[in-house]
mmCIF file of C-alpha atoms and ligand atoms in Angstrom:
data_model
loop_
_atom_site.group_PDB
_atom_site.id
_atom_site.type_symbol
_atom_site.label_atom_id
_atom_site.label_comp_id
_atom_site.label_asym_id
_atom_site.label_seq_id
_atom_site.Cartn_x
_atom_site.Cartn_y
_atom_site.Cartn_z
ATOM 1 C CA MET A 198 21.125 5.426 -5.659
ATOM 2 C CA ARG A 199 20.088 6.101 -9.537
ATOM 3 C CA ASP A 200 23.149 3.727 -10.597
ATOM 4 C CA SER A 201 20.839 0.734 -8.878
ATOM 5 C CA ILE A 202 18.039 1.418 -11.024
ATOM 6 C CA GLU A 203 17.304 -0.979 -13.931
ATOM 7 C CA ARG A 204 14.384 1.054 -15.402
ATOM 8 C CA VAL A 205 11.689 3.170 -14.435
ATOM 9 C CA LEU A 206 8.170 1.365 -14.376
ATOM 10 C CA ILE A 207 5.597 4.011 -13.692
ATOM 11 C CA THR A 208 6.592 7.541 -13.664
ATOM 12 C CA LYS A 209 6.069 10.584 -11.223
ATOM 13 C CA GLU A 210 3.415 12.197 -13.818
ATOM 14 C CA GLN A 211 1.215 8.498 -14.260
ATOM 15 C CA ILE A 212 1.481 8.213 -10.341
ATOM 16 C CA GLN A 213 0.108 11.941 -9.791
ATOM 17 C CA ASP A 214 -2.541 11.470 -12.420
ATOM 18 C CA LYS A 215 -3.632 8.200 -10.742
ATOM 19 C CA VAL A 216 -3.510 9.421 -7.156
ATOM 20 C CA LYS A 217 -6.138 12.380 -8.135
ATOM 21 C CA GLU A 218 -8.133 9.886 -9.780
ATOM 22 C CA LEU A 219 -8.376 7.620 -6.576
ATOM 23 C CA ALA A 220 -8.926 10.602 -4.487
ATOM 24 C CA ALA A 221 -11.993 11.810 -6.512
ATOM 25 C CA ASP A 222 -13.538 8.623 -6.335
ATOM 26 C CA ILE A 223 -12.982 8.226 -2.560
ATOM 27 C CA SER A 224 -14.170 11.766 -2.085
ATOM 28 C CA LYS A 225 -17.205 10.834 -3.740
ATOM 29 C CA ASP A 226 -17.888 7.809 -2.030
ATOM 30 C CA TYR A 227 -16.859 9.272 1.431
ATOM 31 C CA ARG A 228 -19.546 12.183 1.749
ATOM 32 C CA GLU A 229 -21.526 11.944 4.649
ATOM 33 C CA LYS A 230 -19.528 9.339 6.046
ATOM 34 C CA ASN A 231 -16.810 8.937 9.159
ATOM 35 C CA LEU A 232 -13.858 8.319 7.574
ATOM 36 C CA VAL A 233 -10.427 7.288 9.138
ATOM 37 C CA ILE A 234 -7.446 6.423 6.787
ATOM 38 C CA VAL A 235 -5.384 3.624 7.977
ATOM 39 C CA GLY A 236 -1.756 4.029 6.384
ATOM 40 C CA VAL A 237 0.201 0.588 6.558
ATOM 41 C CA LEU A 238 3.573 1.573 7.792
ATOM 42 C CA LYS A 239 6.014 1.890 6.391
ATOM 43 C CA GLY A 240 5.208 1.483 2.497
ATOM 44 C CA ALA A 241 2.213 3.279 2.469
ATOM 45 C CA VAL A 242 3.299 6.668 3.911
ATOM 46 C CA VAL A 243 4.514 8.180 0.438
ATOM 47 C CA PHE A 244 1.070 7.311 -1.417
ATOM 48 C CA MET A 245 -1.006 8.289 1.351
ATOM 49 C CA GLY A 246 0.599 11.758 1.928
ATOM 50 C CA ASP A 247 -0.335 12.837 -1.567
ATOM 51 C CA LEU A 248 -3.637 10.719 -1.667
ATOM 52 C CA VAL A 249 -4.974 12.746 1.338
ATOM 53 C CA LYS A 250 -3.740 16.120 -0.104
ATOM 54 C CA ASN A 251 -6.280 15.405 -3.022
ATOM 55 C CA ILE A 252 -9.193 13.856 -0.818
ATOM 56 C CA ASP A 253 -11.694 16.609 -0.410
ATOM 57 C CA VAL A 254 -13.910 15.311 2.628
ATOM 58 C CA PRO A 255 -13.371 15.388 6.305
ATOM 59 C CA LEU A 256 -11.200 12.475 7.532
ATOM 60 C CA MET A 257 -8.572 11.523 10.196
ATOM 61 C CA LEU A 258 -5.524 9.631 10.010
ATOM 62 C CA ASP A 259 -4.231 6.337 11.638
ATOM 63 C CA PHE A 260 -1.370 4.156 11.363
ATOM 64 C CA ILE A 261 -0.809 0.375 11.854
ATOM 65 C CA ALA A 262 2.529 -1.330 11.379
ATOM 66 C CA VAL A 263 2.475 -5.122 10.728
ATOM 67 C CA SER A 264 5.225 -7.644 9.933
ATOM 68 C CA SER A 265 5.255 -10.700 8.488
ATOM 69 C CA TYR A 266 7.712 -13.685 9.853
ATOM 70 C CA GLY A 267 9.985 -14.805 6.603
ATOM 71 C CA ASN A 268 12.467 -13.635 4.229
ATOM 72 C CA THR A 269 12.534 -10.222 2.654
ATOM 73 C CA THR A 270 10.652 -10.882 -0.465
ATOM 74 C CA GLU A 271 7.912 -13.152 0.295
ATOM 75 C CA THR A 272 5.412 -13.092 3.138
ATOM 76 C CA SER A 273 4.681 -16.124 5.186
ATOM 77 C CA GLY A 274 1.214 -15.312 5.861
ATOM 78 C CA VAL A 275 1.830 -15.255 9.674
ATOM 79 C CA VAL A 276 1.381 -11.388 10.433
ATOM 80 C CA ARG A 277 1.984 -9.382 13.718
ATOM 81 C CA ILE A 278 0.865 -6.048 14.843
ATOM 82 C CA LEU A 279 4.027 -4.199 15.436
ATOM 83 C CA LYS A 280 2.410 -0.665 16.375
ATOM 84 C CA ASP A 281 -1.561 -0.603 16.664
ATOM 85 C CA LEU A 282 -3.797 2.170 15.905
ATOM 86 C CA ASP A 283 -3.933 5.133 18.014
ATOM 87 C CA ASN A 284 -7.630 5.585 18.207
ATOM 88 C CA SER A 285 -10.796 3.288 18.169
ATOM 89 C CA ILE A 286 -12.178 2.643 14.813
ATOM 90 C CA GLU A 287 -15.810 1.835 16.504
ATOM 91 C CA GLY A 288 -18.673 3.125 14.024
ATOM 92 C CA MET A 289 -16.098 4.580 11.867
ATOM 93 C CA ASP A 290 -15.564 4.108 7.698
ATOM 94 C CA VAL A 291 -12.173 2.575 7.461
ATOM 95 C CA LEU A 292 -9.869 2.829 4.535
ATOM 96 C CA ILE A 293 -6.960 0.909 4.752
ATOM 97 C CA VAL A 294 -4.344 2.217 2.478
ATOM 98 C CA GLU A 295 -1.327 -0.034 1.232
ATOM 99 C CA ASP A 296 1.457 0.400 -1.257
ATOM 100 C CA ILE A 297 1.153 -2.777 -2.667
ATOM 101 C CA ILE A 298 -0.432 -6.211 -2.487
ATOM 102 C CA ASP A 299 1.199 -9.287 -3.486
ATOM 103 C CA SER A 300 -0.170 -12.741 -2.017
ATOM 104 C CA GLY A 301 -2.676 -10.664 -0.032
ATOM 105 C CA LEU A 302 -2.068 -12.381 3.039
ATOM 106 C CA THR A 303 -1.006 -9.371 5.132
ATOM 107 C CA LEU A 304 -4.406 -7.189 4.014
ATOM 108 C CA TYR A 305 -6.205 -10.531 4.960
ATOM 109 C CA TYR A 306 -5.274 -10.759 8.228
ATOM 110 C CA LEU A 307 -5.364 -7.076 8.667
ATOM 111 C CA GLN A 308 -9.010 -6.585 7.199
ATOM 112 C CA GLU A 309 -10.114 -9.899 9.925
ATOM 113 C CA ASN A 310 -8.120 -7.939 12.634
ATOM 114 C CA LEU A 311 -9.952 -4.385 12.182
ATOM 115 C CA ARG A 312 -13.203 -6.230 11.348
ATOM 116 C CA THR A 313 -13.248 -7.706 14.891
ATOM 117 C CA ARG A 314 -13.275 -3.789 16.562
ATOM 118 C CA GLY A 315 -16.890 -2.804 15.142
ATOM 119 C CA ALA A 316 -15.999 -0.546 12.137
ATOM 120 C CA SER A 317 -18.852 0.609 10.120
ATOM 121 C CA SER A 318 -17.135 -0.497 6.921
ATOM 122 C CA ILE A 319 -13.950 -1.205 5.886
ATOM 123 C CA ARG A 320 -12.530 -0.829 2.456
ATOM 124 C CA ILE A 321 -9.179 -1.121 0.928
ATOM 125 C CA CYS A 322 -6.908 1.185 -1.096
ATOM 126 C CA THR A 323 -3.608 -0.041 -2.862
ATOM 127 C CA LEU A 324 -1.391 1.753 -5.226
ATOM 128 C CA LEU A 325 0.113 -1.526 -6.654
ATOM 129 C CA ASP A 326 -1.604 -4.661 -7.120
ATOM 130 C CA LYS A 327 0.148 -8.005 -8.506
ATOM 131 C CA PRO A 328 -2.890 -10.232 -9.168
ATOM 132 C CA TYR A 329 -0.866 -13.268 -10.253
ATOM 133 C CA ARG A 330 0.335 -13.899 -6.922
ATOM 134 C CA ARG A 331 -2.332 -13.761 -4.865
ATOM 135 C CA LYS A 332 -2.950 -16.575 -1.858
ATOM 136 C CA ALA A 333 -5.568 -14.812 -0.066
ATOM 137 C CA ASN A 334 -9.014 -13.596 -1.110
ATOM 138 C CA VAL A 335 -9.239 -9.679 -1.055
ATOM 139 C CA LYS A 336 -11.535 -7.529 -2.673
ATOM 140 C CA VAL A 337 -9.611 -4.471 -3.418
ATOM 141 C CA ASP A 338 -12.007 -1.243 -3.775
ATOM 142 C CA TYR A 339 -9.492 1.498 -5.013
ATOM 143 C CA LYS A 340 -6.705 0.309 -7.232
ATOM 144 C CA GLY A 341 -4.152 2.507 -8.789
ATOM 145 C CA PHE A 342 -1.823 -0.016 -10.851
ATOM 146 C CA GLU A 343 -1.580 -3.478 -11.953
ATOM 147 C CA ILE A 344 1.922 -4.942 -12.185
ATOM 148 C CA GLU A 345 3.496 -7.933 -13.357
ATOM 149 C CA ASP A 346 5.128 -10.402 -10.847
ATOM 150 C CA GLU A 347 8.568 -8.592 -10.632
ATOM 151 C CA PHE A 348 10.217 -6.649 -7.291
ATOM 152 C CA VAL A 349 9.554 -3.118 -7.561
ATOM 153 C CA VAL A 350 11.111 -0.145 -5.287
ATOM 154 C CA GLY A 351 10.390 3.572 -4.612
ATOM 155 C CA TYR A 352 7.474 6.026 -3.643
ATOM 156 C CA GLY A 353 7.614 4.241 -0.188
ATOM 157 C CA LEU A 354 8.283 0.393 -1.300
ATOM 158 C CA ASP A 355 11.854 -0.450 -0.258
ATOM 159 C CA PHE A 356 14.201 -3.373 -0.705
ATOM 160 C CA ALA A 357 15.887 -4.045 2.889
ATOM 161 C CA GLU A 358 14.756 -0.564 3.912
ATOM 162 C CA ARG A 359 16.320 1.307 0.913
ATOM 163 C CA PHE A 360 14.865 3.444 -2.141
ATOM 164 C CA ARG A 361 11.774 4.591 -0.213
ATOM 165 C CA ASN A 362 12.579 8.130 -1.218
ATOM 166 C CA LEU A 363 12.544 7.314 -5.050
ATOM 167 C CA PRO A 364 9.539 9.518 -6.888
ATOM 168 C CA GLU A 365 8.715 6.812 -9.060
ATOM 169 C CA ILE A 366 8.221 3.121 -9.126
ATOM 170 C CA CYS A 367 11.435 1.316 -10.442
ATOM 171 C CA VAL A 368 12.990 -2.013 -10.994
ATOM 172 C CA LEU A 369 16.382 -2.375 -9.299
ATOM 173 C CA LYS A 370 19.197 -3.976 -11.384
ATOM 174 C CA PRO A 371 19.370 -7.757 -10.677
ATOM 175 C CA GLU A 372 22.995 -7.441 -9.153
ATOM 176 C CA GLU A 373 20.831 -5.305 -6.056
ATOM 177 C CA TYR A 374 18.948 -8.047 -5.244
ATOM 178 C CA ASN A 375 21.723 -10.821 -5.026
ATOM 179 C CA GLY A 376 24.966 -9.272 -4.127
ATOM 180 C CA ARG A 377 23.945 -7.838 -1.162
HETATM 181 P P1 IMP B 619 1.385 -9.715 0.820
HETATM 182 O O1 IMP B 619 1.158 -10.086 2.127
HETATM 183 O O2 IMP B 619 2.360 -10.813 0.317
HETATM 184 O O3 IMP B 619 0.302 -9.255 0.385
HETATM 185 O O4 IMP B 619 2.742 -8.527 0.929
HETATM 186 C C1 IMP B 619 2.408 -7.166 0.890
HETATM 187 C C2 IMP B 619 3.567 -6.555 1.478
HETATM 188 O O5 IMP B 619 4.956 -6.880 1.196
HETATM 189 C C3 IMP B 619 3.837 -5.082 1.049
HETATM 190 O O6 IMP B 619 3.320 -4.289 1.579
HETATM 191 C C4 IMP B 619 5.188 -4.840 1.043
HETATM 192 O O7 IMP B 619 5.733 -4.433 1.874
HETATM 193 C C5 IMP B 619 5.764 -6.133 0.444
HETATM 194 N N1 IMP B 619 5.839 -6.066 -0.734
HETATM 195 C C6 IMP B 619 5.643 -7.026 -1.867
HETATM 196 N N2 IMP B 619 5.692 -6.807 -3.390
HETATM 197 C C7 IMP B 619 6.830 -6.110 -2.994
HETATM 198 C C8 IMP B 619 7.374 -5.328 -4.037
HETATM 199 O O8 IMP B 619 7.662 -5.732 -5.400
HETATM 200 N N3 IMP B 619 8.585 -4.612 -3.426
HETATM 201 C C9 IMP B 619 8.604 -3.972 -2.163
HETATM 202 N N4 IMP B 619 7.771 -4.686 -1.093
HETATM 203 C C10 IMP B 619 6.870 -5.548 -1.573
HETATM 204 MG MG1 MG B 620 3.892 -2.640 3.312
#
């Protein structure tokens, strides 16, 4: 797996420091709230696991899986729910946790969809943000790192379902994207 990596963009230590910072901000903001953390499958799972271990207010976890029609490295904007939340979010303070925001279309759709279900509040937390690629206007409340327009893998993020288990955020060698 290491042979496929061109370089490490964000190290384990940088990620863990940032996760603690974000968790501290979230813990402060969600005292006395009804926090439910909604992880967007599958990319957000690794980040979400580390994040919640560092949040020290009561919370519940739920998951949603969405798919966008289109090719592997770009979103078409048409989003479909593959797996819905298990529980109602009526009256809850929802924090959506994502691995990365690129065009923003996935989160825009998701936020609009959850908004119709009577949540008290909806906020967004993402580990990575590619702001230059934005097509939909989404407000990011908690952000880990801004990155350039470059395809990354690891720490939950995949290329064709691989590399999610890398502990850091990496850029693959160009032949990995073309040759398979
Ligand atoms: P958006 O709708 O364009 O914001 O797409 C966001 C989704 O695209 C993320 O949840 C990822 O699944 C995927 N994605 C976007 N950029 C990357 C990347 O650099 N690496 C891996 N997945 C990515
Ligand atoms: Mg994703």
